[in-house]
Amino acid sequence: MTTKRMLRKTGAAHLEMIISFLFFMGFVFFLITIVKPYDVTTLSSSVIAGLYDSFEEKIHTNLTSLFLKANYAGPSSCFYVQLPEEISEYSFTNSLIKSVSDVKINSKLENGNLNIGSNEGFYKVAISPEFENDNLDGCAQLSNYSLGSLVERRVSSYSSLVNMSDRYTNDYEGLKHYLNIPEVFDFGITCKELPEINMERLIPRLGNVVAQDYILEVLKDTGEVINARFTIRVW
């Protein structure tokens, strides 16, 4: 009798171990299928958010816009006004000037001196590293002028976008490091409004692709600012 009882106890213990093991495997299966601790989509979304922040930081520039009234009637073919540094949060870089009818006027901004090759009287002035100064020297100083309607904003640089697109083709791994993208991920950036900004590569057929759209203001060297939708993909 004692031996039979011991055998029954041993069998019951084995059965309890089997049941416990099945419960454990069921719990693990639940975690894998329902909770998904390995969820690649969530991880990729986090990578996209980080990529956008890095992308926007690398391509951003500043744009200062203001209105200038300056009546110059001297003998020189151009004049300059000295812009006070305190009027702008940003540093004075390069200038782009247009008449009130949007005709480009030769200009040069250097050491706070804004050189203007015209006697229009009223000017729309834009200041940004995105522009290129014209070759304009030997201008006469004009002390009597008025400034108004100054607006400053952070925008995206078109030239930086073009350079990044070229680097995507010629130095993809270096660009990934520049944008702080984890090595295990690949990425692409496209823009419908700017099809020349083409950062695309082959996506594996079985790859898990996560995409997100972002709208940015893009400044061109012509002074044009466009709203562009960028699609960022990570896989």
XYZ file of C-alpha atoms in Angstrom:
235
model
C 0.000 0.000 0.000
C 2.795 2.383 0.884
C 4.529 1.806 -2.454
C 1.286 2.459 -4.393
C 0.708 5.701 -2.499
C 4.240 6.854 -3.317
C 3.693 6.058 -6.988
C 0.406 7.999 -6.996
C 2.105 10.982 -5.333
C 4.954 10.851 -7.869
C 2.494 10.701 -10.762
C 0.492 13.602 -9.346
C 3.675 15.652 -8.975
C 4.604 14.969 -12.612
C 1.104 15.965 -13.700
C 1.335 19.211 -11.736
C 4.684 19.974 -13.380
C 3.213 19.354 -16.822
C 0.194 21.567 -16.104
C 2.430 24.325 -14.699
C 4.636 24.107 -17.792
C 1.596 24.383 -20.075
C 0.347 27.413 -18.151
C 3.788 29.005 -18.432
C 4.001 28.380 -22.193
C 0.493 29.737 -22.606
C 1.462 32.904 -20.760
C 4.577 33.334 -22.903
C 2.500 32.792 -26.050
C 0.065 35.455 -24.803
C 2.904 37.937 -24.329
C 4.307 37.266 -27.790
C 1.012 37.403 -29.697
C -0.949 40.020 -27.737
C 1.437 42.255 -25.822
C 4.171 42.028 -28.502
C 7.223 43.115 -26.514
C 9.214 42.925 -29.728
C 6.781 45.193 -31.680
C 8.914 46.540 -34.561
C 6.233 49.065 -35.556
C 6.491 50.879 -32.230
C 10.270 50.863 -32.428
C 10.258 52.107 -36.039
C 7.855 54.908 -35.123
C 10.277 56.043 -32.428
C 13.111 55.968 -34.970
C 11.015 58.068 -37.395
C 10.343 60.682 -34.713
C 14.049 60.881 -33.911
C 14.962 60.972 -37.600
C 12.574 63.883 -38.249
C 14.063 65.908 -35.396
C 17.584 65.297 -36.684
C 16.546 65.895 -40.322
C 14.863 69.228 -39.529
C 17.809 70.347 -37.410
C 20.324 69.631 -40.208
C 18.399 71.477 -42.950
C 17.028 74.455 -41.041
C 18.045 78.040 -41.715
C 16.713 81.455 -40.760
C 14.850 84.069 -42.773
C 14.446 87.738 -41.817
C 12.061 89.832 -43.891
C 11.589 93.587 -43.586
C 10.390 96.630 -45.482
C 12.766 99.492 -46.271
C 12.017 103.063 -47.333
C 15.125 104.871 -48.595
C 15.083 107.810 -50.993
C 18.557 108.107 -52.481
C 19.249 110.851 -55.062
C 23.070 111.002 -55.035
C 25.496 110.617 -57.936
C 26.541 107.041 -57.128
C 24.901 104.084 -58.873
C 24.237 102.468 -55.492
C 23.886 103.376 -51.828
C 24.007 101.568 -48.486
C 22.255 101.832 -45.148
C 23.656 100.545 -41.884
C 21.268 98.097 -40.231
C 21.322 98.131 -36.414
C 22.230 94.672 -35.103
C 19.638 94.789 -32.320
C 16.727 94.688 -34.762
C 17.301 90.996 -35.497
C 17.668 87.883 -33.364
C 19.681 86.298 -36.189
C 23.066 87.310 -37.534
C 23.139 89.393 -40.697
C 24.279 87.132 -43.543
C 23.330 87.531 -47.220
C 20.600 89.658 -48.731
C 17.952 89.405 -51.415
C 16.114 92.609 -52.308
C 13.079 93.079 -54.532
C 11.058 96.099 -55.561
C 7.401 96.414 -54.566
C 6.615 94.838 -57.950
C 8.807 91.817 -57.076
C 11.674 92.664 -59.450
C 15.060 91.563 -58.085
C 17.514 94.355 -57.279
C 21.270 93.895 -56.893
C 22.270 93.953 -53.243
C 25.006 93.011 -50.821
C 24.935 92.733 -47.033
C 28.314 92.952 -45.341
C 29.144 93.897 -41.730
C 25.633 95.243 -41.247
C 25.878 97.499 -44.311
C 23.094 96.813 -46.794
C 24.186 97.874 -50.285
C 21.409 98.492 -52.814
C 21.893 99.075 -56.534
C 18.739 101.084 -57.201
C 16.876 104.293 -56.407
C 13.399 102.775 -56.306
C 12.619 104.276 -52.903
C 10.728 101.276 -51.455
C 12.249 97.819 -51.031
C 11.345 94.348 -49.769
C 14.427 93.003 -48.014
C 15.098 89.348 -47.193
C 18.139 88.185 -45.227
C 19.267 84.558 -45.000
C 22.346 82.335 -45.448
C 20.363 80.725 -48.286
C 20.940 83.759 -50.517
C 24.076 84.888 -52.366
C 25.305 88.483 -52.243
C 25.764 90.331 -55.514
C 29.054 92.016 -56.434
C 28.201 95.526 -55.310
C 30.862 97.869 -53.884
C 31.697 101.558 -53.735
C 28.212 102.622 -52.650
C 27.391 105.940 -50.965
C 26.029 105.961 -47.428
C 22.436 107.018 -46.795
C 21.569 107.942 -43.215
C 17.929 108.900 -43.696
C 15.834 105.762 -44.090
C 12.952 103.907 -42.414
C 12.478 100.241 -41.521
C 9.223 98.434 -40.932
C 7.335 95.128 -40.888
C 10.240 92.958 -39.696
C 9.444 89.236 -39.506
C 11.824 86.463 -38.450
C 11.226 82.734 -38.809
C 12.910 79.361 -38.942
C 12.613 77.654 -42.333
C 14.217 74.781 -44.221
C 17.063 75.376 -46.645
C 16.496 74.148 -50.200
C 20.245 73.977 -50.902
C 20.756 71.837 -47.779
C 18.022 69.495 -48.995
C 19.700 69.152 -52.400
C 23.067 68.435 -50.752
C 21.469 65.829 -48.472
C 19.743 64.155 -51.417
C 23.079 63.918 -53.245
C 24.720 62.475 -50.143
C 21.965 59.868 -49.848
C 23.044 58.576 -53.264
C 26.793 58.883 -52.822
C 27.384 58.400 -49.080
C 24.369 56.616 -47.616
C 26.125 55.123 -44.587
C 27.794 58.426 -43.790
C 24.420 60.190 -43.992
C 22.859 57.631 -41.628
C 25.572 58.392 -39.095
C 25.110 62.157 -39.680
C 21.395 61.806 -38.896
C 21.974 59.471 -35.916
C 19.990 56.568 -37.409
C 20.607 53.148 -35.777
C 22.592 50.834 -38.035
C 19.883 48.147 -38.067
C 17.417 50.495 -39.798
C 17.211 51.890 -43.318
C 15.356 55.041 -44.307
C 14.019 57.100 -47.187
C 12.733 60.680 -47.568
C 10.672 61.959 -50.489
C 8.729 65.135 -51.266
C 5.907 65.468 -53.802
C 6.375 69.233 -54.175
C 10.137 68.824 -54.672
C 10.600 65.621 -56.707
C 14.301 66.371 -57.135
C 14.710 65.692 -53.403
C 14.736 61.951 -53.974
C 16.099 59.864 -51.118
C 14.804 56.403 -51.990
C 16.316 52.949 -52.114
C 15.093 49.391 -52.606
C 12.799 48.229 -49.802
C 12.831 44.466 -49.087
C 9.572 42.773 -50.100
C 9.099 41.384 -46.597
C 10.320 44.530 -44.865
C 8.152 46.167 -42.206
C 7.878 49.783 -43.436
C 6.609 52.602 -41.216
C 5.930 56.012 -42.807
C 5.047 59.468 -41.505
C 4.339 62.785 -43.267
C 5.654 66.174 -42.123
C 5.073 69.643 -43.607
C 7.937 72.147 -43.673
C 8.449 75.613 -45.125
C 11.293 75.468 -47.652
C 13.234 78.574 -48.677
C 14.847 78.784 -52.123
C 17.634 81.162 -53.151
C 15.074 83.109 -55.221
C 13.321 84.116 -52.009
C 10.363 81.825 -52.684
C 9.021 79.951 -49.672
C 6.876 76.877 -50.324
C 5.007 74.489 -48.052
C 6.337 71.004 -48.787
C 5.150 67.653 -47.487
C 7.981 65.235 -46.690
C 7.325 61.517 -46.329
C 9.823 59.777 -44.066
C 10.026 55.967 -44.211
C 11.907 53.612 -41.929
C 12.252 49.834 -42.286
